[in-house]
Short mmCIF file of C-alpha atoms in Angstrom, two decimals:
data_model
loop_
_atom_site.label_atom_id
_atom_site.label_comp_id
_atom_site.label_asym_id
_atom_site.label_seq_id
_atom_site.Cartn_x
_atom_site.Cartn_y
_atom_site.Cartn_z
CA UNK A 276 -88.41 41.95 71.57
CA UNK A 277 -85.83 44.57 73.34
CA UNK A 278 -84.81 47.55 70.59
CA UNK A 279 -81.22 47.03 69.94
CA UNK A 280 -80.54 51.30 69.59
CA UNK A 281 -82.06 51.04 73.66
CA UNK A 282 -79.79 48.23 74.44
CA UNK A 283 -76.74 50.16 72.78
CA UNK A 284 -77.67 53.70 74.37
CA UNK A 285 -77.99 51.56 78.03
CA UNK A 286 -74.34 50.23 77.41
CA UNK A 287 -71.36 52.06 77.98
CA UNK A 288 -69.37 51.18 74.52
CA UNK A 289 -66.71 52.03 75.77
CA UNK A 290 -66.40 48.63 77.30
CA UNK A 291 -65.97 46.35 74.06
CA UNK A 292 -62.61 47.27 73.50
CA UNK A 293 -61.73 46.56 77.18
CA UNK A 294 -63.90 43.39 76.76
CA UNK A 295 -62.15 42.07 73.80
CA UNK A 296 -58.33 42.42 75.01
CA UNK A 297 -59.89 41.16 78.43
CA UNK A 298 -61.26 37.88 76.12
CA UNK A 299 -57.93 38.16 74.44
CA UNK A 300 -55.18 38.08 77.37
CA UNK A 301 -57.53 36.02 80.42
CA UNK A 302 -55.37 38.64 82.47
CA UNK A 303 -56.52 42.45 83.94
CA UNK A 304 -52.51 43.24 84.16
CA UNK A 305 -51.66 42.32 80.23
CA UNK A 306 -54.66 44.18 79.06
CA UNK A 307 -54.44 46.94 80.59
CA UNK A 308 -50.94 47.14 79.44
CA UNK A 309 -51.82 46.77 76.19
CA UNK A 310 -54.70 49.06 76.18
CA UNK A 311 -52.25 51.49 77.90
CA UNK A 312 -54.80 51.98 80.72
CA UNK A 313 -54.40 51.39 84.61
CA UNK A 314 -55.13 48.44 86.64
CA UNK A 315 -57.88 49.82 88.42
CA UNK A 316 -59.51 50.91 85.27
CA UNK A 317 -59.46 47.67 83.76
CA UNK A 318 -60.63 45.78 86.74
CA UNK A 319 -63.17 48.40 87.23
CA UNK A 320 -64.52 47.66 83.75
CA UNK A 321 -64.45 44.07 84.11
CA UNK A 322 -67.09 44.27 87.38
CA UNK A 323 -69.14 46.37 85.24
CA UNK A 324 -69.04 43.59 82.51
CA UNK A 325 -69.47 41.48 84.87
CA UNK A 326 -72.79 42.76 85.95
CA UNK A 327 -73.67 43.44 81.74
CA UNK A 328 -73.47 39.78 80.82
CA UNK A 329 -74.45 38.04 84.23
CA UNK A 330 -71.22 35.92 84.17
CA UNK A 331 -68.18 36.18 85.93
CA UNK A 332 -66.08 36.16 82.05
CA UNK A 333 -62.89 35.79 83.80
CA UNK A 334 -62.50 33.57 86.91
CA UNK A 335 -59.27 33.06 89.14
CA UNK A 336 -57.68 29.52 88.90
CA UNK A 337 -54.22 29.16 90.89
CA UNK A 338 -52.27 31.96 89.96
CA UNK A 339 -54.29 32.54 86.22
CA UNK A 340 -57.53 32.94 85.11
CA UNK A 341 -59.51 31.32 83.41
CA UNK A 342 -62.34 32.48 80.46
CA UNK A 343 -66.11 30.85 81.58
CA UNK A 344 -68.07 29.06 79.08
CA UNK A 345 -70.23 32.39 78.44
CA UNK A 346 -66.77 34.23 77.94
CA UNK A 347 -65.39 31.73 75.43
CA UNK A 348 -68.75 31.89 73.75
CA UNK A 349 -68.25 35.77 73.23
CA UNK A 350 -65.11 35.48 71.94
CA UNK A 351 -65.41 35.11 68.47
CA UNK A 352 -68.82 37.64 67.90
CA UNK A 353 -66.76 40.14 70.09
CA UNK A 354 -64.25 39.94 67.78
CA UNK A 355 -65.73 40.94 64.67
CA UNK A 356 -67.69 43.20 66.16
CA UNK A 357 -64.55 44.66 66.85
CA UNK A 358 -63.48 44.22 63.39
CA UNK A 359 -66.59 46.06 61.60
CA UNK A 360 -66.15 48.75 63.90
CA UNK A 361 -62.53 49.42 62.98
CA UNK A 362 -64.27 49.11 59.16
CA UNK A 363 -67.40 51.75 59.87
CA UNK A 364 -64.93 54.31 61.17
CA UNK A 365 -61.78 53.84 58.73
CA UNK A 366 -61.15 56.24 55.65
CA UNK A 367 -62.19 55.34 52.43
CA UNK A 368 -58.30 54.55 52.02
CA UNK A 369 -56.85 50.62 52.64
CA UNK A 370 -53.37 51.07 53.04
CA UNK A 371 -52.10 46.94 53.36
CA UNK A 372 -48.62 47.89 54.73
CA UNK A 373 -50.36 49.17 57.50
CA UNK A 374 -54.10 47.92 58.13
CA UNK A 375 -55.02 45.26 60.74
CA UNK A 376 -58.08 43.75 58.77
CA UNK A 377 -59.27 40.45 59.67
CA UNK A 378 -60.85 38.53 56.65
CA UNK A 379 -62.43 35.87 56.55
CA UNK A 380 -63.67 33.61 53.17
CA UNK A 381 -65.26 30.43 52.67
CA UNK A 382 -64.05 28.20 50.13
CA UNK A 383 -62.88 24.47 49.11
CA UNK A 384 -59.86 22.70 50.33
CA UNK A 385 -57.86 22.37 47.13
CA UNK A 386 -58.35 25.78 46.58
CA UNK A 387 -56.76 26.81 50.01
CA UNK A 388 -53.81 24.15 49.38
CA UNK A 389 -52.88 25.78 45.71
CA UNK A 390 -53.30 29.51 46.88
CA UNK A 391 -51.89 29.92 50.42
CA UNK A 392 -49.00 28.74 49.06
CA UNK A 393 -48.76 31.95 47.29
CA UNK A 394 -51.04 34.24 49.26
CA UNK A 395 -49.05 33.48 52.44
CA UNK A 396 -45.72 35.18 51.26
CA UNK A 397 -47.44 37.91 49.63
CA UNK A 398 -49.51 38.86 52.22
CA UNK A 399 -46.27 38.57 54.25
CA UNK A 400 -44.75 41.17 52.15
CA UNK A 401 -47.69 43.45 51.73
CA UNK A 402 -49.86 42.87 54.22
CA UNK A 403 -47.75 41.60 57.50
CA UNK A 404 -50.76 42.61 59.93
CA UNK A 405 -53.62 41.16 58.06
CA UNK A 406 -55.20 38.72 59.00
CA UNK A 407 -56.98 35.69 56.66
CA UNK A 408 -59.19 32.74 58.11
CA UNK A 409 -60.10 29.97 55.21
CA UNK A 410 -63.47 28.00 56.14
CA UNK A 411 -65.08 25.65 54.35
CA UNK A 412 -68.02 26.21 52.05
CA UNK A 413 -70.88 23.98 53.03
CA UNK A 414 -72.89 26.17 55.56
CA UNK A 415 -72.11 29.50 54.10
CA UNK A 416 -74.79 31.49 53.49
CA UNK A 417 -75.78 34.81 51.54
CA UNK A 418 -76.80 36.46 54.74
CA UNK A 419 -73.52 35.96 56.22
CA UNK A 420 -72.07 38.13 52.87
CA UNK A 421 -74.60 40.73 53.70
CA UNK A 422 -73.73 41.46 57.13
CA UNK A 423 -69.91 41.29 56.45
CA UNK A 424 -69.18 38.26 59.09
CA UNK A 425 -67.74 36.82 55.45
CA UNK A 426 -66.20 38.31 53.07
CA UNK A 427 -65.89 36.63 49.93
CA UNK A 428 -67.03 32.62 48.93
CA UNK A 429 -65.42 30.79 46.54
CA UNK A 430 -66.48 27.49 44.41
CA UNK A 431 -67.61 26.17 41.35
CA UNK A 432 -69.83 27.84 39.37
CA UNK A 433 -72.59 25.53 39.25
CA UNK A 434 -76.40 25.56 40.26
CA UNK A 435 -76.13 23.56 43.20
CA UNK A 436 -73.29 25.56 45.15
CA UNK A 437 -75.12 28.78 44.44
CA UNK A 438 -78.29 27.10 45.64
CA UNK A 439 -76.31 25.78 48.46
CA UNK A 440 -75.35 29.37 49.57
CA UNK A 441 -78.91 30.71 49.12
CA UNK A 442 -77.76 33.05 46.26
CA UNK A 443 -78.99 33.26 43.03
CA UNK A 444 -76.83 33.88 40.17
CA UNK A 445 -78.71 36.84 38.82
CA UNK A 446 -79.32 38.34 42.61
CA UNK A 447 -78.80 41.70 42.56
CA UNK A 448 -77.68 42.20 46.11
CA UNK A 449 -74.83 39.72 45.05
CA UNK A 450 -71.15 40.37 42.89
CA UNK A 451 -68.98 37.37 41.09
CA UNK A 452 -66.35 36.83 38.98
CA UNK A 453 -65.32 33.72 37.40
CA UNK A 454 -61.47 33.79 38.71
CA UNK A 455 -60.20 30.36 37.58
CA UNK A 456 -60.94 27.51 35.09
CA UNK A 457 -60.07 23.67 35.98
CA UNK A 458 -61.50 20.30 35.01
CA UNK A 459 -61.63 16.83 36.54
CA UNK A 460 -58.94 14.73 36.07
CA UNK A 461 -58.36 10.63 37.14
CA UNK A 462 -55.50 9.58 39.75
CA UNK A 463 -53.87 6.46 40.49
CA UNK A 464 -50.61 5.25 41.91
CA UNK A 465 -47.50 5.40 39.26
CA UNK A 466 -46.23 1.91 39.84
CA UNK A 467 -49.82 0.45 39.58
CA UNK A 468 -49.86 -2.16 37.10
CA UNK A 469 -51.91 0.11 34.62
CA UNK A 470 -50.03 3.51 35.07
CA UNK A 471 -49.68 5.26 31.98
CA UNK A 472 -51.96 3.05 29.93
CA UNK A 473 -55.51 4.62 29.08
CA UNK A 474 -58.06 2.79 31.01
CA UNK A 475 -61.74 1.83 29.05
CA UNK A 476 -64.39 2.26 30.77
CA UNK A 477 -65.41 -1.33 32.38
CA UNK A 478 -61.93 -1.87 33.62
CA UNK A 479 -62.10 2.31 35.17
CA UNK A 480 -65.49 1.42 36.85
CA UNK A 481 -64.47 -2.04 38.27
CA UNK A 482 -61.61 -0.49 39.93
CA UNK A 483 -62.19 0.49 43.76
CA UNK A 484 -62.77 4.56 43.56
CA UNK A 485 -62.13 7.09 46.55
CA UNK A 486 -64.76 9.87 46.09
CA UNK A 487 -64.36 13.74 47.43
CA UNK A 488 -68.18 14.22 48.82
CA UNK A 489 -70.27 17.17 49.65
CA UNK A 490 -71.07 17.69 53.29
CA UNK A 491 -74.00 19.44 52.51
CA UNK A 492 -75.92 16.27 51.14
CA UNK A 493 -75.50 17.96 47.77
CA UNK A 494 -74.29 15.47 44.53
CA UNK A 495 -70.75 16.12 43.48
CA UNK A 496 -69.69 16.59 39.59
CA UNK A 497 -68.90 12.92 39.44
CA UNK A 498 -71.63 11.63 41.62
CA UNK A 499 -73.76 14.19 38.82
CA UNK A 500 -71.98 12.64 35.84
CA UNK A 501 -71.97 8.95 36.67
CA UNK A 502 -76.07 9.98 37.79
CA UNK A 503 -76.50 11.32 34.09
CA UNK A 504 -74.53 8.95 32.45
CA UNK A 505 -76.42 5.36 34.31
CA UNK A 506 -72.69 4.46 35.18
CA UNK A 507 -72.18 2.49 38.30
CA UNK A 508 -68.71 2.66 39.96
CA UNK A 509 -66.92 0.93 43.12
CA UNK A 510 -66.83 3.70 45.63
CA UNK A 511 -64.59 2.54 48.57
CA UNK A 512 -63.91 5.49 50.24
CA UNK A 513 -65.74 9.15 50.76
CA UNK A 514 -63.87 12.13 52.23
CA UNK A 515 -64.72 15.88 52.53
CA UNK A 516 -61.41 16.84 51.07
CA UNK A 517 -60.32 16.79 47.85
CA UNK A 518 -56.56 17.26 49.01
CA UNK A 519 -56.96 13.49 50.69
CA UNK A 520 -57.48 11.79 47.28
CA UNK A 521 -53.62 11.55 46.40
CA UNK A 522 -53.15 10.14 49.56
CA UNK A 523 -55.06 7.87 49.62
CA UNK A 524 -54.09 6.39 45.82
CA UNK A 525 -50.83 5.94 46.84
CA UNK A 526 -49.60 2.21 47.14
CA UNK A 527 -53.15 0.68 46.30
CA UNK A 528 -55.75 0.09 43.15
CA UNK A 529 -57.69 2.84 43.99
CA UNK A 530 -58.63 5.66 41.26
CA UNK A 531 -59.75 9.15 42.15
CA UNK A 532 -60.98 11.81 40.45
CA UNK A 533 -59.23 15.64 41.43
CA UNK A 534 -59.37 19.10 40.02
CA UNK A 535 -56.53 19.41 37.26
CA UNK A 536 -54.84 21.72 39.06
CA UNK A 537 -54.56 19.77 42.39
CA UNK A 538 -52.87 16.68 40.74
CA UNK A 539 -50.32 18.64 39.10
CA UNK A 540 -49.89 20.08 42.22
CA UNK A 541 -49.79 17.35 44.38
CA UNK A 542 -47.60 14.86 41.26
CA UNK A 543 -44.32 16.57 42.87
CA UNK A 544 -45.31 15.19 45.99
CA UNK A 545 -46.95 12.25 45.76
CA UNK A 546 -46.31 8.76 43.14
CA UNK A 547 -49.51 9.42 41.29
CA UNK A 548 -50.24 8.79 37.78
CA UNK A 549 -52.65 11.34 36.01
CA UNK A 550 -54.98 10.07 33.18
CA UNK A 551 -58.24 11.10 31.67
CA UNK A 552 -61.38 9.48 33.02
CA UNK A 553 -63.55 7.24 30.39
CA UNK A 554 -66.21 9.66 30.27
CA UNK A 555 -66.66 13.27 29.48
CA UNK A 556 -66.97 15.53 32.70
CA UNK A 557 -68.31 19.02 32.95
CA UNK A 558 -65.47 21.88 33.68
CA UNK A 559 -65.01 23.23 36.97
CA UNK A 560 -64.69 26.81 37.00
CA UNK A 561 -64.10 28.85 39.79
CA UNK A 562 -66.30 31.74 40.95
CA UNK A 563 -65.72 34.58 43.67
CA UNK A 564 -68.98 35.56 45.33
CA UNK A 565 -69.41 39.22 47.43
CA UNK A 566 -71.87 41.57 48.65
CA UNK A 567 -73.22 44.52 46.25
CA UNK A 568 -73.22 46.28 49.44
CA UNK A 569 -69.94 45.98 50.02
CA UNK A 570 -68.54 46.05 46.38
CA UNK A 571 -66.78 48.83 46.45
CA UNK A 572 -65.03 49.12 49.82
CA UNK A 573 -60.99 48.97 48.89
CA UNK A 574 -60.24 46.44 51.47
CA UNK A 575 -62.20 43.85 50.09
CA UNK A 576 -61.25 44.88 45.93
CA UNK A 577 -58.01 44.45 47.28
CA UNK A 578 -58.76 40.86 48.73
CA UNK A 579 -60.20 40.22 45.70
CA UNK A 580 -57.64 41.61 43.87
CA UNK A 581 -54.74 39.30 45.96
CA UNK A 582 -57.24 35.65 45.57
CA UNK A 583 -56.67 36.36 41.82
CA UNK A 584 -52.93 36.81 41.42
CA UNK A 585 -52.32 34.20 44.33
CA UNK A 586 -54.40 31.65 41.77
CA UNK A 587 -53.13 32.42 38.76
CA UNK A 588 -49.64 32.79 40.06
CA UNK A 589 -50.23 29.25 41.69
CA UNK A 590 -51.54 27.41 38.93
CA UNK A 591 -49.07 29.00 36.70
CA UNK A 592 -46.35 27.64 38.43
CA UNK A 593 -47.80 23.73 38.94
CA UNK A 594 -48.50 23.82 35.31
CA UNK A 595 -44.42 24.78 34.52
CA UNK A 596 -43.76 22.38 37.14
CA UNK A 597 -44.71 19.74 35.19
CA UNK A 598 -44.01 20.57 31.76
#
């Protein structure tokens, strides 16, 4: 296997950030524009790159060009290369007003829908050049904490999503903070014949159910509960998003089971009825996971730091909302 401190000292780095605006714009003129560099340094660049990867990167079609399959391939590893460069050389100082960090965290759906809606306007504000990409959870992993291509995960604080990650909750090389505290509650459509009326349990389990399900393979809560408890249920529909569930109520007999916080959310929106399920369900609560490694760096407290006021500003509000 080829050292990677040879492979670096044979390459002239010099060439990434040429590379990445070259991967960015698809057009020798723009970048070198933007890189304030001339023509013929940029397209001298690009044949060395050229002759680097083995691949044309950029190839003329008409009057643009075009990236190649090996150049759109490079695109996103380039960039956070790019990224944890601008990191390893940066002061010890995060200034938001004024810092181009990208960031990038893992978490559930209904988590995203409650808190961009108050991370996007702050981050607006306080951040205008910082960048945020949401992902889902299933096929994070601990490794990708560790080498900083993710910066924070966030879900419930139970064994199998820590398990799922490949993180132990008493790992050493790991950080968390329980951040927010929710439980499952039942949805149905207002104008169904039984909204507002407390459903027993026979009638709740004879009803057709939508189910929010784990891509992972993993058992949800309520796939857990109804496990535990030797309950049966009519499951008509699985998605992979929690935020589909009121949807999907809407205009049929079909109960589903949401995070608290989501159908008070999503009541304003959509004619759902909220109700307590027949059987006692374990609380949800929220947990941030991060690298030890990276614990202190004031970027990422200050992520942190924005995920927690962006929740409890969020949930804050839906609960007023509906009071």
């Amino acid at each position: 296997m080829e050292n990677p401190v040879s492979t670096l000292r044979s390459v002239n780095m010099n060439l990434l950030p040429i590379l990445a605006e070259l991967l960015r714009s698809a057009n020798v003129t723009r970048a070198a524009g933007r890189l304030n560099l001339t023509q013929s340094t940029v397209s001298g660049s690009l044949r060395q790159l050229r002759e680097i990867f083995g691949d044309e990167l950029l190839v003329q079609r008409g009057r643009e060009m075009l990236l190649t399959e090996r150049a759109r391939r490079l695109v996103p590893d380039v960039e956070r290369i790019m990224e944890l460069s601008g990191r390893l050389f940066q002061s010890e100082q995060f200034d938001p007003l004024t810092a181009a960090t990208r960031f990038r965290i893992a978490t559930a759906d209904y988590v995203s829908a409650l808190v961009t809606s108050r991370l996007g306007p702050a981050m607006q504000d306080q951040a205008p050049n910082v960048t945020l990409t949401l992902t889902p959870t299933p096929g994070t992993s601990a490794k990708e904490l560790q080498l900083g291509s993710l910066d924070l995960i966030i879900c419930p604080n139970l064994p199998s999503n820590w398990q799922a990650c490949g993180i132990g909750r008493s790992d050493d090389d790991f950080r968390h903070e329980i951040f927010m505290q929710d439980d499952l509650v039942a949805i149905q459509w207002r104008s169904h014949p039984s909204g507002g009326k407390a459903l027993n349990q026979k009638e709740y389990l004879e009803r057709p159910h939508a189910m929010y399900c784990r891509t992972d393979g993993h058992d949800t809560i309520e796939q857990e509960t109804l496990t535990r408890l030797g309950l049966r249920q009519r499951t008509q529909f699985q998605v992979p998003y929690f935020t589909l569930l009121p949807q999907l109520v809407v205009g049929t007999d079909i109960i589903g089971l949401v995070p608290r916080s989501l159908a008070l959310h999503y009541v304003q929106i959509f004619e759902i009825d909220i109700f307590n399920p027949p059987f006692e369900l374990p609380t949800m609560d929220l947990v941030m996971i991060w690298a030890s490694s990276r614990d202190a760096f004031p970027d990422l407290t200050w992520l942190r730091q924005m995920v927690r006021k962006a929740s409890s500003d969020a949930v804050a509000a839906t609960y007023s909302n509906h009071c």
